[in-house]
Short mmCIF file of C-alpha atoms and ligand atoms in Angstrom, two decimals:
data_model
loop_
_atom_site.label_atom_id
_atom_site.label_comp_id
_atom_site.label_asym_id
_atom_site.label_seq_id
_atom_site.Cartn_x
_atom_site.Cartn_y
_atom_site.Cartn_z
CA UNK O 1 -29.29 -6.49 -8.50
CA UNK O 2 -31.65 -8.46 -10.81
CA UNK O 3 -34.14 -6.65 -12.78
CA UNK O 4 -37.86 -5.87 -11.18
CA UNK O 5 -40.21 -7.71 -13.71
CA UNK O 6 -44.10 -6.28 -14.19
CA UNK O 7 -45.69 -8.36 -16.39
CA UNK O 8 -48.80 -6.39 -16.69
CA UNK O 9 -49.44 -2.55 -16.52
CA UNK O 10 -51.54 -0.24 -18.08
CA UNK O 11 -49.05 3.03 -17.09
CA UNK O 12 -46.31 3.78 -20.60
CA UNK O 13 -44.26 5.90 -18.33
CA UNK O 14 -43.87 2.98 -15.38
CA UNK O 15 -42.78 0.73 -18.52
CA UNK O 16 -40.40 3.52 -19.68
CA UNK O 17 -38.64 4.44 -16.57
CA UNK O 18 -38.04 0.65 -15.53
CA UNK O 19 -37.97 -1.01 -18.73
CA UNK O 20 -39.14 -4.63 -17.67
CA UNK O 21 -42.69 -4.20 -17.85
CA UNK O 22 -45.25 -5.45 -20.00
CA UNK O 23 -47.86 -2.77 -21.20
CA UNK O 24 -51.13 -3.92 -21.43
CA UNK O 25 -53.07 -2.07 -24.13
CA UNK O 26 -56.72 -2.83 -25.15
CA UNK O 27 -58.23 -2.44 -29.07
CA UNK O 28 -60.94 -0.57 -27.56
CA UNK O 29 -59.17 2.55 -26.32
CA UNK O 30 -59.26 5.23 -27.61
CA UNK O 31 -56.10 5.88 -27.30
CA UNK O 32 -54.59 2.59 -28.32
CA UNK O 33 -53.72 3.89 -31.49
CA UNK O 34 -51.13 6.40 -30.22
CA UNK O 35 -49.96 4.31 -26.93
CA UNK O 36 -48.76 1.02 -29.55
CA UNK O 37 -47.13 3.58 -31.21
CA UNK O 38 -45.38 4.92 -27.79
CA UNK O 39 -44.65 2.09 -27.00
CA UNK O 40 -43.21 0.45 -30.36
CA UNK O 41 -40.98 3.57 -30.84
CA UNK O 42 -39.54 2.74 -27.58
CA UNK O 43 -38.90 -0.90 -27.86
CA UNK O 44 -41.49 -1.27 -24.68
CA UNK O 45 -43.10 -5.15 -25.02
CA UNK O 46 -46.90 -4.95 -24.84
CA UNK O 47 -49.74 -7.88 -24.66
CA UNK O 48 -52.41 -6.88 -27.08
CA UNK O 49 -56.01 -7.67 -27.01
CA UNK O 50 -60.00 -6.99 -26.11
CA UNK O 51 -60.78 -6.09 -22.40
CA UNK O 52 -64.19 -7.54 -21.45
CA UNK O 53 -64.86 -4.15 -20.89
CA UNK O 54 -64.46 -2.72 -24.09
CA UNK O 55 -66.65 -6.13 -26.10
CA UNK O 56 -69.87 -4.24 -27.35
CA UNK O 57 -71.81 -4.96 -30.77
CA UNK O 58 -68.95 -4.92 -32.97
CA UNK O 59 -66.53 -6.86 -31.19
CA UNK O 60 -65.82 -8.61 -34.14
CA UNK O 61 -64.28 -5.68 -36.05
CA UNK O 62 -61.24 -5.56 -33.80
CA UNK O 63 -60.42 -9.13 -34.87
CA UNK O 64 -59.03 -8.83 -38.11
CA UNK O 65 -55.85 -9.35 -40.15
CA UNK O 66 -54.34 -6.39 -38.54
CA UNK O 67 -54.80 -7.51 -35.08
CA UNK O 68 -52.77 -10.78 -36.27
CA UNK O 69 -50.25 -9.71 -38.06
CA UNK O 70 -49.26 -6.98 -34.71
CA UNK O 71 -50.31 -10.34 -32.80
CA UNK O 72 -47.02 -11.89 -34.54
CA UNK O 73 -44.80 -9.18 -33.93
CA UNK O 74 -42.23 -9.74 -31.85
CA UNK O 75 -42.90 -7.16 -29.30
CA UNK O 76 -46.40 -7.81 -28.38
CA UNK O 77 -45.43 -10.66 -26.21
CA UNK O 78 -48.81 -11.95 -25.22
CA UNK O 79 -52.63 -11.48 -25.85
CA UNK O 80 -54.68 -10.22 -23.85
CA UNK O 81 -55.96 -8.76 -21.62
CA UNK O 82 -59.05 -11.09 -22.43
CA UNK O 83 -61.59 -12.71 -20.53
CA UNK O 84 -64.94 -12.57 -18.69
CA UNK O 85 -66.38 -10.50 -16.02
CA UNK O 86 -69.71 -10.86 -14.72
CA UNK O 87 -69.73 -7.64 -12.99
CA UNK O 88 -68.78 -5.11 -16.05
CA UNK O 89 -68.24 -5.27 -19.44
CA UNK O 90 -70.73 -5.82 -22.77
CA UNK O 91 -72.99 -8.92 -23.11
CA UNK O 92 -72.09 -11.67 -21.85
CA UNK O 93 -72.42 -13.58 -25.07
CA UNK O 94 -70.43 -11.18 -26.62
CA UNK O 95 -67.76 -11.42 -23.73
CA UNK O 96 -67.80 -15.24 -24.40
CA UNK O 97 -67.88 -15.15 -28.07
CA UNK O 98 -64.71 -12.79 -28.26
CA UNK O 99 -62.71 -14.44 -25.52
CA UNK O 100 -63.05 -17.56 -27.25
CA UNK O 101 -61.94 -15.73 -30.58
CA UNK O 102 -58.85 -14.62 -28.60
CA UNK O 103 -58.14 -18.31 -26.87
CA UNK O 104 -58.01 -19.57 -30.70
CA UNK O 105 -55.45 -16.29 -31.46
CA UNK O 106 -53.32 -17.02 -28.76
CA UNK O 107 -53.10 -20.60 -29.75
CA UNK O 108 -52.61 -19.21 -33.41
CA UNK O 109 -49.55 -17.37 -32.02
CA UNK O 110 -48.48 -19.01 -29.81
CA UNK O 111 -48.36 -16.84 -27.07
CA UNK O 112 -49.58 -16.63 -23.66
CA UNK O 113 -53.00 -15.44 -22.69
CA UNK O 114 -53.43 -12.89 -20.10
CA UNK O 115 -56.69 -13.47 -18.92
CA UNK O 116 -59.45 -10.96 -17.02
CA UNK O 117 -61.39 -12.62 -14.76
CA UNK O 118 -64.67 -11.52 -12.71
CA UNK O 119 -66.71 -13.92 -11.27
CA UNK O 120 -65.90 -16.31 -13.90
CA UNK O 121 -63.52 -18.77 -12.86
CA UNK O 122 -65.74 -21.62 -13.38
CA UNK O 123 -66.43 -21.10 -17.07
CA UNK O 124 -62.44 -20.13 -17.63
CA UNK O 125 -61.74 -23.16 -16.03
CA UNK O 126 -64.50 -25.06 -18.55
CA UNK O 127 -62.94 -23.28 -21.64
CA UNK O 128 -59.78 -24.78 -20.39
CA UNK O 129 -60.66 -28.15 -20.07
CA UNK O 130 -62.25 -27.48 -23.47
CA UNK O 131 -59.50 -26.32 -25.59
CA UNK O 132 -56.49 -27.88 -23.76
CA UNK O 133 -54.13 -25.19 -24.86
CA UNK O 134 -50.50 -25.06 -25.70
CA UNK O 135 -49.83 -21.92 -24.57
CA UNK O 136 -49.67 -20.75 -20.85
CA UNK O 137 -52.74 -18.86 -19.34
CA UNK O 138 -52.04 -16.21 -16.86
CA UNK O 139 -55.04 -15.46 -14.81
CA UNK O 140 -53.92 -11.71 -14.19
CA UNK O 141 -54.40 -9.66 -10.78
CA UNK O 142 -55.50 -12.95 -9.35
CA UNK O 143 -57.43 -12.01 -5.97
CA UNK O 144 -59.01 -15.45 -5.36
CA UNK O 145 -58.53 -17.72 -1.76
CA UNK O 146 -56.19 -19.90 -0.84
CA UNK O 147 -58.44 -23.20 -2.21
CA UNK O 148 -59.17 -21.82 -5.47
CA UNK O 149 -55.19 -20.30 -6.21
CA UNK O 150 -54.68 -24.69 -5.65
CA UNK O 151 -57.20 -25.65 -8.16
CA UNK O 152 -55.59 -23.19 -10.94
CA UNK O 153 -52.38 -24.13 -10.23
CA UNK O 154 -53.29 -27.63 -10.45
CA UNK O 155 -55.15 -27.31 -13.99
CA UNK O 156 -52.19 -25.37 -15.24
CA UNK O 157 -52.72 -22.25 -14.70
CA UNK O 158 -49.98 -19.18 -13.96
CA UNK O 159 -51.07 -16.80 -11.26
CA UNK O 160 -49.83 -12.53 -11.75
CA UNK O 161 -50.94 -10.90 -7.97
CA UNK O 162 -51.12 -7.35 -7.91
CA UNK O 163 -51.19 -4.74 -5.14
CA UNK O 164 -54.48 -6.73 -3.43
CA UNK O 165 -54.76 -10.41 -2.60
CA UNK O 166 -55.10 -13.12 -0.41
CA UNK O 167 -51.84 -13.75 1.09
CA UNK O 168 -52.17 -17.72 1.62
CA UNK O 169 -52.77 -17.77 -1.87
CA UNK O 170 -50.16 -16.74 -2.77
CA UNK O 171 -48.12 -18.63 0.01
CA UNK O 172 -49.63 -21.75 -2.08
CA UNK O 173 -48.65 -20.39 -5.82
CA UNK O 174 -45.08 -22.43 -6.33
CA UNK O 175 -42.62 -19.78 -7.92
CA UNK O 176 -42.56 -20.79 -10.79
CA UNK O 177 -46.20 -20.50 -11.45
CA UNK O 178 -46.13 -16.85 -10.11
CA UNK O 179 -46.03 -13.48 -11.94
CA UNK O 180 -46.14 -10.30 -10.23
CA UNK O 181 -47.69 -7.02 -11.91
CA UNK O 182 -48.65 -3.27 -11.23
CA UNK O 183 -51.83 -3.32 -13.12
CA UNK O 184 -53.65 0.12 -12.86
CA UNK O 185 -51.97 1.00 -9.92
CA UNK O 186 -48.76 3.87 -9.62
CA UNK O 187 -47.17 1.63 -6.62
CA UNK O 188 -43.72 0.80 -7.35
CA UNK O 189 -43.45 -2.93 -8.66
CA UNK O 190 -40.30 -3.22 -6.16
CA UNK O 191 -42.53 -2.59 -3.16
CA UNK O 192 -44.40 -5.42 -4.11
CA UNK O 193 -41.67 -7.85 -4.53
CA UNK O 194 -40.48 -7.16 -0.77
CA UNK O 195 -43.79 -8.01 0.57
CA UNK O 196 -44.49 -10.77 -1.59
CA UNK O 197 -41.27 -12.28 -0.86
CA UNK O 198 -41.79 -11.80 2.45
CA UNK O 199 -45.18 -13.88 2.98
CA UNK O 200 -43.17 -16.42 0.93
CA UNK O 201 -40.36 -16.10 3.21
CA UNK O 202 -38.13 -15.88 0.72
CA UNK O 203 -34.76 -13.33 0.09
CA UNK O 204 -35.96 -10.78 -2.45
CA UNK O 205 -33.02 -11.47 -4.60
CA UNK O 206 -34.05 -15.19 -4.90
CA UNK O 207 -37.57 -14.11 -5.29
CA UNK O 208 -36.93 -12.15 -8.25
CA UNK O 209 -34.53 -14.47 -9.82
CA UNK O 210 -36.57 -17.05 -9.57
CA UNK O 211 -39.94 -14.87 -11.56
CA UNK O 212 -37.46 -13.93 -14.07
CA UNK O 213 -36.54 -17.39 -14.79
CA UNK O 214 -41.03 -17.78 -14.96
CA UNK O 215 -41.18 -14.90 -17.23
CA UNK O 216 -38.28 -16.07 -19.48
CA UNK O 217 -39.72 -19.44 -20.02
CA UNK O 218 -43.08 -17.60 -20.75
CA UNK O 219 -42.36 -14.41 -22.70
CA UNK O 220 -38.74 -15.48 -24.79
CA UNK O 221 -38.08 -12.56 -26.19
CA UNK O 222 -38.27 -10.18 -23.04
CA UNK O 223 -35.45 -10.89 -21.45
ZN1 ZN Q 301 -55.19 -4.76 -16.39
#
């Protein structure tokens, strides 16, 4: 059997009992601190960045030589989560202004984005257009319809669904655009695969070869 990928969650001890999961750990957290050190003892490959929800005043603080240099390391495998959210999160100048500081890191790094988005899909897709990046974005727990999961793909764009979504969008996501993740949820990543391969009417087994391929091609060093 192939191995289960989860390219985004925020649980250390779903990362530690599978072992193919990405831990997503934001700058903001209290506890980030002691979970990148969990995790780095434990060889488990994290993204690193600012959640919208954590950008107040002093955003900029969290940006700093430190962040790059753990940016380079060759665990943290992306950045993020980043991104914009209309609904929560600190100003949305702020949330602009430090999403753009993170497009430029991830370019910097050259490693994927994983990107938080909330209402915002229109000025992601702007910032897109604007930058042109090298480096994939991943728009993570992607719950959008059918229409817009064809315009991101279209632009470029990787789509990670979670435990909610549309299911003709992700009938529409080719395979190797798609990424599959846990996010703040305790459901088993397996579960997911079943049904997702099912609504693509695939065999699991090909399903899951065919997102490790994706996730090799996007994270090198996970695999
Ligand atoms: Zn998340």
């Amino acid at each position: 059997m192939s191995c289960i990928i989860d390219v985004h969650t925020h649980h250390i001890s779903l990362a530690e009992n599978s072992g193919k999961a990405i831990v997503s750990l934001s700058m903001s957290e209290e506890s980030f601190r002691s979970s990148l050190s969990v995790c780095l003892k434990n060889h488990i490959p994290v993204s690193v960045g600012l959640h919208p929800w954590g950008v107040e005043a002093d955003w900029q603080s969290f940006m700093n030589d430190e962040l790059r240099v753990l940016l380079s390391s060759r665990q943290v495998l992306a950045v993020g989560e980043a991104g914009l959210d209309k609904i929560r999160g600190g100003l949305w100048e702020w949330q602009l202004a430090a999403f753009r500081t993170q497009i430029e890191l991830a370019e910097e790094v050259g490693k994927p984005l994983l990107i938080h988005c909330v209402k915002a899909i229109d000025e992601i897709i702007h910032l897109r257009r604007g930058y042109s990046p090298n480096v994939p974005w991943i728009i993570h727990g992607f719950r959008g319809k059918k229409e817009q999961a064809i315009q991101l793909i279209e632009k470029g764009f990787y789509l990670s669904f979670g435990e909610y979504y549309h299911e003709e969008a992700l009938q529409v996501c080719p395979t190797d655009r798609l990424l599959m993740e846990t996010d703040e949820s305790p459901i088993d990543i397996h579960a997911l695969y079943v049904r997702a391969a099912q609504i693509k009417e695939m065999d699991v087994e090909a399903f899951r070869n065919q997102i490790k391929r994706t996730v090799g091609e996007l994270f090198p060093s996970f695999l």
